[in-house]
Coordinates of C-alpha atoms in Angstrom, one line a residue:
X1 CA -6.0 -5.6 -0.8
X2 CA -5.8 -8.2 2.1
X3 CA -2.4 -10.0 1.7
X4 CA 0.1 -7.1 0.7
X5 CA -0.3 -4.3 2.5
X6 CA -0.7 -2.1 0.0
X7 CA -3.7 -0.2 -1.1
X8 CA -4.7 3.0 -3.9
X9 CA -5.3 5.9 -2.0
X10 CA -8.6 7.1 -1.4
X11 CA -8.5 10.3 -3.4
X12 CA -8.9 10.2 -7.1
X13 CA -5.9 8.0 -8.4
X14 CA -3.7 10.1 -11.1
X15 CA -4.4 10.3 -14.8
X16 CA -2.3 11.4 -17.6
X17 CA -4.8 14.6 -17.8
X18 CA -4.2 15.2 -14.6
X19 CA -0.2 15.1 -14.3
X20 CA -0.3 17.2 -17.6
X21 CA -3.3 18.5 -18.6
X22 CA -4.3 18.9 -22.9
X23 CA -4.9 22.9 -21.6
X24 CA -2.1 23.6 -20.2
X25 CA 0.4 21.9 -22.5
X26 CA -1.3 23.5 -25.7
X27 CA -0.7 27.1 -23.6
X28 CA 2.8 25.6 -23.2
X29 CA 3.2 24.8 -27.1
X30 CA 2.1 28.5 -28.1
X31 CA 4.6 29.7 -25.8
X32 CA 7.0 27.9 -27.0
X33 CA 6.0 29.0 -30.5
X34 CA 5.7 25.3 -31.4
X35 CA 2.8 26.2 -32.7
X36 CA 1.6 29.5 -33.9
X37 CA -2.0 28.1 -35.0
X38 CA -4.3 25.0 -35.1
X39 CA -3.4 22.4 -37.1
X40 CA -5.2 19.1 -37.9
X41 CA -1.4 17.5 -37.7
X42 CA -0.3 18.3 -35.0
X43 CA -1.8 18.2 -31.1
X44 CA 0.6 19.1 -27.9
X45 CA -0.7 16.6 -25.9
X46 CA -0.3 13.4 -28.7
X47 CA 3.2 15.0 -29.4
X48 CA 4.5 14.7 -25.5
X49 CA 3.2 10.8 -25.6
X50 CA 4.6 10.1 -28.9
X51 CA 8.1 11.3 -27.1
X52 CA 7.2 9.4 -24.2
X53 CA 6.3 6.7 -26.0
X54 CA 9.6 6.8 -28.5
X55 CA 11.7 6.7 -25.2
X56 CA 9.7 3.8 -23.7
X57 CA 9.7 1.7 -26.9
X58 CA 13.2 2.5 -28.1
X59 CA 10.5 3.3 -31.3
X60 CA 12.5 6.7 -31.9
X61 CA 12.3 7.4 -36.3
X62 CA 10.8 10.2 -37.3
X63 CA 8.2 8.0 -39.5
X64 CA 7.8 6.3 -35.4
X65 CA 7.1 9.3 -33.7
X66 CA 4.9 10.8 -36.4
X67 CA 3.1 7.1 -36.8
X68 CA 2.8 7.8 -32.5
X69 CA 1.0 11.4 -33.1
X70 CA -1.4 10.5 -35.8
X71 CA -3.4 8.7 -33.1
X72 CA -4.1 12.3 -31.5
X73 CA -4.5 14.1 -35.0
X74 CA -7.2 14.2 -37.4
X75 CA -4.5 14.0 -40.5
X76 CA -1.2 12.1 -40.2
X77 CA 2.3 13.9 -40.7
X78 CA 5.1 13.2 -42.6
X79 CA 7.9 12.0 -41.3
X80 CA 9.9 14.9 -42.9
X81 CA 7.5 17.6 -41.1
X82 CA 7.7 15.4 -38.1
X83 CA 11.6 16.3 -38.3
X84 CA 11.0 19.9 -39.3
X85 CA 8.7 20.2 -36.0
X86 CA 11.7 18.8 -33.7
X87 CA 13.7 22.3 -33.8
X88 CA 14.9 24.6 -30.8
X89 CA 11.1 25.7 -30.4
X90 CA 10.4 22.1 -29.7
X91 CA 13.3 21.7 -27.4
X92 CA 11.9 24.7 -25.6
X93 CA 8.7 23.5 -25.2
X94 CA 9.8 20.4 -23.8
X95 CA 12.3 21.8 -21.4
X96 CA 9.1 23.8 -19.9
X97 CA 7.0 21.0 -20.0
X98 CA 9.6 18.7 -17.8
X99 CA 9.7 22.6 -15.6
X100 CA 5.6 22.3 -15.2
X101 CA 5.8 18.7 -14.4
X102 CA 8.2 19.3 -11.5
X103 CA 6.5 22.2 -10.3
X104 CA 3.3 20.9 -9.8
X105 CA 3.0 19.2 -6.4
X106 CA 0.3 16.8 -6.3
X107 CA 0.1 15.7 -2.5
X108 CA 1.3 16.9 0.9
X109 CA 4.8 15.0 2.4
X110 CA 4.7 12.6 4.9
X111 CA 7.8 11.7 7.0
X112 CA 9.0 8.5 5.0
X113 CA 11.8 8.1 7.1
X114 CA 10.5 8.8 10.8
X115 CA 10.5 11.3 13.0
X116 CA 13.2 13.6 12.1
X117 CA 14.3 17.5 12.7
X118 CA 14.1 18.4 9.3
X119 CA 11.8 19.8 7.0
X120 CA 12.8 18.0 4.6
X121 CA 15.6 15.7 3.1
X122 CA 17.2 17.2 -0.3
X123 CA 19.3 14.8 -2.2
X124 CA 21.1 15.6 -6.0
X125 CA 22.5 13.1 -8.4
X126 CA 23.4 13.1 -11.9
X127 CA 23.2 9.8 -14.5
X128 CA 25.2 9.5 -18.1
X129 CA 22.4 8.8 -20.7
X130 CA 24.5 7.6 -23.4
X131 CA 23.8 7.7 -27.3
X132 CA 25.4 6.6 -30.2
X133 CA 28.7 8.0 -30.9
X134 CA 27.9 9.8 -34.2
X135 CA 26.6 12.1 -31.8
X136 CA 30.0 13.3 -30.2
X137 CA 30.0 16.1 -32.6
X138 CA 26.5 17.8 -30.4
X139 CA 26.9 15.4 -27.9
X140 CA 30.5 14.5 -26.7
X141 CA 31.3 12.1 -23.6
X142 CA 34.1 11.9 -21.9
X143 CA 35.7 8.7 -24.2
X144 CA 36.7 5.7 -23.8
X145 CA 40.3 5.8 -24.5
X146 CA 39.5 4.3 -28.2
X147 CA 37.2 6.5 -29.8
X148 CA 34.7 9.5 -29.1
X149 CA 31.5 8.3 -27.1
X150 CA 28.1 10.1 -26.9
X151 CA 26.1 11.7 -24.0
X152 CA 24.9 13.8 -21.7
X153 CA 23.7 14.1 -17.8
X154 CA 20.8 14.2 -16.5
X155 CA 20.7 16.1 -12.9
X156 CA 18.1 15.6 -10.6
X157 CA 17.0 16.8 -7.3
X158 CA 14.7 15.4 -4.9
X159 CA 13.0 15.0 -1.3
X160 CA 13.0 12.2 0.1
X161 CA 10.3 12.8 2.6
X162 CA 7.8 13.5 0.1
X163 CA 9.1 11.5 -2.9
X164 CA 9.1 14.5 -5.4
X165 CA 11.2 15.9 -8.2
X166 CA 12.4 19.2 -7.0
X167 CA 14.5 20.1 -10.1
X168 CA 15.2 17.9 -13.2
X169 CA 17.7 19.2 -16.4
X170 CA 20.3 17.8 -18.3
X171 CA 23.6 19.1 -19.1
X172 CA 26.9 17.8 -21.0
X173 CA 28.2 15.0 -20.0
X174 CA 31.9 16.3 -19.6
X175 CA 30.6 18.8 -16.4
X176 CA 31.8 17.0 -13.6
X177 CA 29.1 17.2 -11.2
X178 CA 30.9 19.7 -8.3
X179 CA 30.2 22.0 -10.8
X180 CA 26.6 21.5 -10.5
X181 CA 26.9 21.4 -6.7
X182 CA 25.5 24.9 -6.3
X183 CA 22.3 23.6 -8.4
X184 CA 20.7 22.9 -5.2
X185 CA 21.2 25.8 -3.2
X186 CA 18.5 27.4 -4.7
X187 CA 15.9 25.3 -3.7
X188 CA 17.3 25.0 0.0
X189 CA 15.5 26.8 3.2
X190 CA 15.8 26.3 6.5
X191 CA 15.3 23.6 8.3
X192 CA 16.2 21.7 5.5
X193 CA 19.2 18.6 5.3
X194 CA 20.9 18.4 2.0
X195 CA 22.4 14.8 1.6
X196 CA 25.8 15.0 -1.0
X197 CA 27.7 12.6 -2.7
X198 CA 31.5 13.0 -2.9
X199 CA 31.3 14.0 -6.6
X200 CA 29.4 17.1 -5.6
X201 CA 31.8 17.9 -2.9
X202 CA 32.1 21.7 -2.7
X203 CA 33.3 23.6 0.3
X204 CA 31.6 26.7 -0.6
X205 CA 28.5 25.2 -1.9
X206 CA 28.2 24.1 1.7
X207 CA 28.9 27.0 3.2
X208 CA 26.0 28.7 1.3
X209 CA 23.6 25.8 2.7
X210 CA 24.7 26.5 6.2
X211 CA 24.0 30.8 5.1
X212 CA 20.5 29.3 4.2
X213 CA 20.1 28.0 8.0
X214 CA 20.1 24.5 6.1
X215 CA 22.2 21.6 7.3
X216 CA 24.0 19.3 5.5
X217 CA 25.7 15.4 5.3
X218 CA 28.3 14.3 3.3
X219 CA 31.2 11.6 3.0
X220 CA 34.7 13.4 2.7
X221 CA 36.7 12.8 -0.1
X222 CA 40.1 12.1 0.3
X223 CA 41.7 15.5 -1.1
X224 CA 40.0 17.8 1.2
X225 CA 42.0 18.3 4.2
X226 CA 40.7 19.3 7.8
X227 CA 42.4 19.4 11.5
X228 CA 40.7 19.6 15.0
X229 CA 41.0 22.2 17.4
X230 CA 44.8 21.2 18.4
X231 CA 45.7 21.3 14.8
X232 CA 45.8 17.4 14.4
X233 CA 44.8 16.2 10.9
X234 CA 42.7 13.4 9.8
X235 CA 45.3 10.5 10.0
X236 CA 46.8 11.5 13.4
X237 CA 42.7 11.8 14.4
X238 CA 42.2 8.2 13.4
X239 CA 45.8 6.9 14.4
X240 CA 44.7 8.3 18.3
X241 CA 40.9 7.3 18.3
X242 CA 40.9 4.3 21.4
X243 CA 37.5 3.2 20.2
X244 CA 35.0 2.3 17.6
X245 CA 33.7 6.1 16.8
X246 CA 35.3 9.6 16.7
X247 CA 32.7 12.5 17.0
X248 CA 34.3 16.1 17.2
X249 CA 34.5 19.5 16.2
X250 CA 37.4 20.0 13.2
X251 CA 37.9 22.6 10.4
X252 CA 37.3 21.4 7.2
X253 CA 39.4 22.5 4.2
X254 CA 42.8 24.9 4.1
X255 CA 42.0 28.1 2.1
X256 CA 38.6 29.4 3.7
X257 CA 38.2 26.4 6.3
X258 CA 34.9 26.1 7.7
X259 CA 33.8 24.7 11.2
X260 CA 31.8 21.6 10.9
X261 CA 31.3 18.0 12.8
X262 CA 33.5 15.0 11.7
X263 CA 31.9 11.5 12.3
X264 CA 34.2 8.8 12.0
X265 CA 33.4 4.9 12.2
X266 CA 35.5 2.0 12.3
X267 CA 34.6 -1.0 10.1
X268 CA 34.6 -4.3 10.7
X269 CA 37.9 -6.2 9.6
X270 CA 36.0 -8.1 6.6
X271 CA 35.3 -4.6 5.2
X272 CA 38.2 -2.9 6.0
X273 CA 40.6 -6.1 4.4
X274 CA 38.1 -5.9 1.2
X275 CA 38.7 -1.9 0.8
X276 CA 41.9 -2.2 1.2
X277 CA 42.3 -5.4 -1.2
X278 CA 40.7 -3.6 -3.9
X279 CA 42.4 -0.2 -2.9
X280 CA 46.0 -2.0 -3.8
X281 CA 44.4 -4.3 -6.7
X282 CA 43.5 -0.3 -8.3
X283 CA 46.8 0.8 -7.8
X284 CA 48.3 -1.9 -9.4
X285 CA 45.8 -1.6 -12.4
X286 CA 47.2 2.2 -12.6
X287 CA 50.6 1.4 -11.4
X288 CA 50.6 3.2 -7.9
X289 CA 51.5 2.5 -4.5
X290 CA 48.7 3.1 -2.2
X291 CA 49.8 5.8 0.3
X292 CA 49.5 4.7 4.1
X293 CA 47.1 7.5 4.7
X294 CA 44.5 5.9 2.4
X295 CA 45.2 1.9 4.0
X296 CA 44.4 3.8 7.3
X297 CA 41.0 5.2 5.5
X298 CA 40.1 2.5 4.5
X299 CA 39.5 1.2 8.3
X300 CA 36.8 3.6 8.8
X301 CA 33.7 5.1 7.0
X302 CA 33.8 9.0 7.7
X303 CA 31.7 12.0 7.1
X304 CA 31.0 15.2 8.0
X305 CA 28.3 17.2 8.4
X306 CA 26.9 20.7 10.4
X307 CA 24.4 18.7 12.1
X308 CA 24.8 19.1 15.9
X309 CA 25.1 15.9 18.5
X310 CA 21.9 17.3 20.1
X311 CA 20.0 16.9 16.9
X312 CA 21.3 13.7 15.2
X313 CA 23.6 11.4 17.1
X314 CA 26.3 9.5 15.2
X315 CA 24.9 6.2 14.7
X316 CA 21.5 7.3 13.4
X317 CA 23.8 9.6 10.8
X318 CA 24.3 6.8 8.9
X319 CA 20.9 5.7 8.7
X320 CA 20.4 9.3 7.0
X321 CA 22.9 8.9 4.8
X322 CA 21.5 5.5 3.1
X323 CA 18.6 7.0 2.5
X324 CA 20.6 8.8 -0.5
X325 CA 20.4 5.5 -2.3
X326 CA 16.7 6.1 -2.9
X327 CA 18.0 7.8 -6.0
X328 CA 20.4 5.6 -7.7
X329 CA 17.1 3.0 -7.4
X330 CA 15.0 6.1 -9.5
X331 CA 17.8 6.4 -11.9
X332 CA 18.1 2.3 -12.3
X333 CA 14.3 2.0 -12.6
X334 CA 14.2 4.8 -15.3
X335 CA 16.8 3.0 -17.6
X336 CA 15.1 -0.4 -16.5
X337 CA 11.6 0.0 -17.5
X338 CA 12.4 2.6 -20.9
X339 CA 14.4 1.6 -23.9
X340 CA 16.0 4.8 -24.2
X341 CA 19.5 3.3 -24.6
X342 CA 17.6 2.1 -27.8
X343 CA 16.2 5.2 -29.1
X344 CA 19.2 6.8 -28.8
X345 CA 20.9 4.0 -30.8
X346 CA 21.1 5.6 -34.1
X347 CA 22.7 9.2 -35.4
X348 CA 20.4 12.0 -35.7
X349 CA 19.9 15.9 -35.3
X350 CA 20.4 17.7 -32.1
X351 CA 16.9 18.6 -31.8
X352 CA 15.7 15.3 -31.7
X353 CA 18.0 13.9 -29.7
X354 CA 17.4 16.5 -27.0
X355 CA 13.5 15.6 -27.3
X356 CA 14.5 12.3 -26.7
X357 CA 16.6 12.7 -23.4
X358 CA 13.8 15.3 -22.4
X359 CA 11.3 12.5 -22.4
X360 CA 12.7 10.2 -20.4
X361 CA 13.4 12.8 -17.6
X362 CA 9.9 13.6 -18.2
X363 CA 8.9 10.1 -17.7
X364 CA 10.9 9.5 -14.7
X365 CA 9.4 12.9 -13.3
X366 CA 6.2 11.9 -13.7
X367 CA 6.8 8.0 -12.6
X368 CA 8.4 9.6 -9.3
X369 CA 5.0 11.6 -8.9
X370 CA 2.4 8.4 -8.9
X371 CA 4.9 6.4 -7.0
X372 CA 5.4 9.0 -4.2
X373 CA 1.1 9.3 -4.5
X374 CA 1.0 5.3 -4.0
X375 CA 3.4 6.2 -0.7
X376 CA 1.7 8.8 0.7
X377 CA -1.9 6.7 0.6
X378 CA -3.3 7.0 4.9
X379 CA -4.1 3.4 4.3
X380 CA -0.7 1.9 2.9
X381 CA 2.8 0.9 4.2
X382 CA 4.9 2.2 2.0
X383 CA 5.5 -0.9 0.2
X384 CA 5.2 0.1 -3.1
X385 CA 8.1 -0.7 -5.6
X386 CA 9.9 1.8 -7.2
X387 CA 11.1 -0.3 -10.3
X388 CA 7.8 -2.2 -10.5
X389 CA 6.3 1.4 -10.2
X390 CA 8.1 2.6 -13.5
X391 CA 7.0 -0.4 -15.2
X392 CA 3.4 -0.6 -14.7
X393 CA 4.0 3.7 -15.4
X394 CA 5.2 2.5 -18.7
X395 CA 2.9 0.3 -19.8
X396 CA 0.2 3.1 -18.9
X397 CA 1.9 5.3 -21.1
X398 CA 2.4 3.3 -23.9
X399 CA -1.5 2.4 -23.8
X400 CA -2.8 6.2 -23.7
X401 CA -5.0 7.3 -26.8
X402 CA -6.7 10.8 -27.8
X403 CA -10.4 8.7 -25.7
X404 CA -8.7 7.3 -22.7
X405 CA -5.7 10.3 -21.1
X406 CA -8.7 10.2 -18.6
X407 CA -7.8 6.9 -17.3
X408 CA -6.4 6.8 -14.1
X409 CA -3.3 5.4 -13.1
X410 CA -5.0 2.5 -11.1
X411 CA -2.1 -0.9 -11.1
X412 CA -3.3 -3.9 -9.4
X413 CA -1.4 -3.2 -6.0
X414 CA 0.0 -7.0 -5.7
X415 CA 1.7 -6.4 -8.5
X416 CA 4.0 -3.3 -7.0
X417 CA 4.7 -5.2 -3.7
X418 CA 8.2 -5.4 -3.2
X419 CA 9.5 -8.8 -2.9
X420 CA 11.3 -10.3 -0.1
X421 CA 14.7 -10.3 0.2
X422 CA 16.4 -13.2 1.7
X423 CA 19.7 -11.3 2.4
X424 CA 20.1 -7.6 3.5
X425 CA 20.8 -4.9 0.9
X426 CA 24.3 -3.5 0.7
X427 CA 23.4 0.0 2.5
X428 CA 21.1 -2.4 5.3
X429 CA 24.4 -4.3 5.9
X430 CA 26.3 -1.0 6.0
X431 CA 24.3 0.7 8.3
X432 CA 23.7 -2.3 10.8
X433 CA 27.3 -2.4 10.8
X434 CA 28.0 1.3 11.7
X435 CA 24.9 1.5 14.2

């Protein structure tokens, strides 16, 4: 449409039948042993909306979700065979549902970011979905000092060249997420960069990327120790560096060190005061000095990666590394546009709880899918809004019947535009500041 640079691509737009097919999710439901035989209650593809549409609404009673399926069912179910049907069949039928959804890949990839070395850019981050807190007993958090909270994580992985969901499950909320770091591994091969956040931080997690003849980025958290080829460590490195950049070859850890490429960048003296302002204001909070090593640190922005100079230089590093953002935006739209914190609101079984949280990974799955189809369109810019994405995703859902799962996904592309920003984004301030 003239005006906003954005457009519906030419092939067939997505419908709900085509994301998840009836077929496929009753073969699914049999499976699953869901269901063993027909029955005029109950129909696979009315039961994942109803879920969907419990997340979405915050609508999340059993007498909600079976009022939801009798739409898709010649005769209504109660709401106590509604919570009879939400068992561990039904949590195993929705775990292999959310598995179909994410392997199905609905378009080829297109190089979102430019023209870069890699095949493609892997990214893995985790969200708390929290729940009321009569559900520590099945679902305990980490706490709040008071009393027990409720939770759990859900970890996704994705490309961020093509815009899909490579792996999507959730786990307890207590797992700190370097012990998911080796989730990603398994979907690695080479050619591949693997962009990590500090809290997946795992020497020999990276190690097994480079095995994979992958590469990988990360910032380097402050416990991990490494020294350069004269044995100097980090602080002496930074103490020494004459200019605005150090780029060299160090050895990264103590115990099985491994060789990799240390990118160091000073900041501007506006940043580095703020870091180091809030660095003392947290140790006061907790009633700690701040150790000079970490004032120095706080100077410079610093990661490391086994990307070679010849490949990436330094400044466009950081441009990379932004791009990791991509997915805090997916998990912000995800609790934006659904009510989930709603759903989960009240106490109930295991079961249905887990149905719950499956749904709105499901949903965010599946919003990631027509938003990265929106992207890949040869006739649009890449304009489309993630957040506005999920919501106009939402409202599709919530208007889906047992006549229309046909419909496809077809938003009025004005109303996905992103709009202008008068001021840069923190990670475009960032990176202008570093390049």
């Amino acid at each position: 449409r003239r005006g906003t640079g954005l457009s519906m691509p030419n092939r067939k737009p997505h419908s709900f039948a085509t994301l998840l097919a009836p077929e496929a999710l009753d073969s699914i439901a049999r499976s699953s042993g869901v269901v063993s035989r027909q029955s005029p209650k109950f129909n696979a593809a009315g039961f994942v909306l109803a879920l969907l549409g419990a997340a979405s609404r915050g609508a999340s009673s059993y007498n909600q979700v079976a009022a939801a399926l009798a739409g898709f069912a010649p005769r209504p179910m109660s709401r106590q065979a509604m919570s009879g049907r939400l068992s561990p069949k039904s949590t195993d039928f929705l775990t292999n549902v959310l598995a179909a959804a994410v392997a199905r890949r609905t378009r080829p990839s297109f190089a979102a970011l430019g023209e870069l070395p890699f095949r493609r850019v892997l990214v893995e981050d985790s969200t708390v979905v929290s729940m009321f807190k009569g559900n520590a007993a099945a679902f305990p958090n980490n706490g709040n000092g008071r009393t027990d909270t409720a939770g759990c994580k859900l970890d996704l992985v994705t490309d961020l060249l093509s815009g899909e969901a490579l792996a999507a499950r959730f786990c307890a909320a207590r797992e700190p997420d370097q012990a998911l770091s080796s989730e990603i591994i398994g979907h690695c091969r080479e050619g591949d960069l693997v962009l990590r956040d500090m809290g997946y931080f795992c020497i020999h997690a990276l190690d097994d990327i480079d095995s994979r003849g992958a590469f990988w980025l990360s910032r380097l958290p402050a416990n991990v120790g490494l020294r350069d080829r004269r044995g100097r460590r980090l602080a002496e490195l930074l103490k020494a560096a004459p200019g605005k950049r150090v780029d060299i070859r160090v050895q990264l850890g103590s115990r099985v060190p491994i060789g990799c490429r240390l990118v160091a960048t000073r900041l501007g003296k506006a940043q580095a005061a703020a870091n180091r302002r809030h660095r003392r204001r947290e140790g006061k909070r907790r009633g700690k000095t701040p150790s000079k090593e970490g004032l120095l640190r706080d100077a410079w922005s610093i990661v490391v990666t086994n990307v070679p100079k010849e490949t990436v230089p330094a400044a466009r590093l950081w441009a990379l590394y932004a791009q990791r953002w991509s997915i805090e935006i997916a998990f912000r739209a995800a609790k934006q546009s659904s009510n989930t914190h709603k759903a989960l609101g009240h106490r109930s079984s295991e079961h249905h709880i887990k149905a719950l949280v499956l749904a709105t990974a499901l949903l965010t799955v599946l919003a990631m899918k027509v938003h990265a189809q929106l992207r890949a369109a040869p006739d649009a810019d890449r304009g489309a809004s993630l957040e506005k994405t999920y919501d106009a995703f939402v409202d599709y859902v919530l208007r889906r019947s047992a006549h229309n799962l046909d419909e496809p996904f077809a938003p009025d592309p004005r109303h996905l535009a992103h709009d202008k920003r008068a001021r840069p984004t923190l990670w475009q301030s960032i990176t202008r500041c570093l390049g």
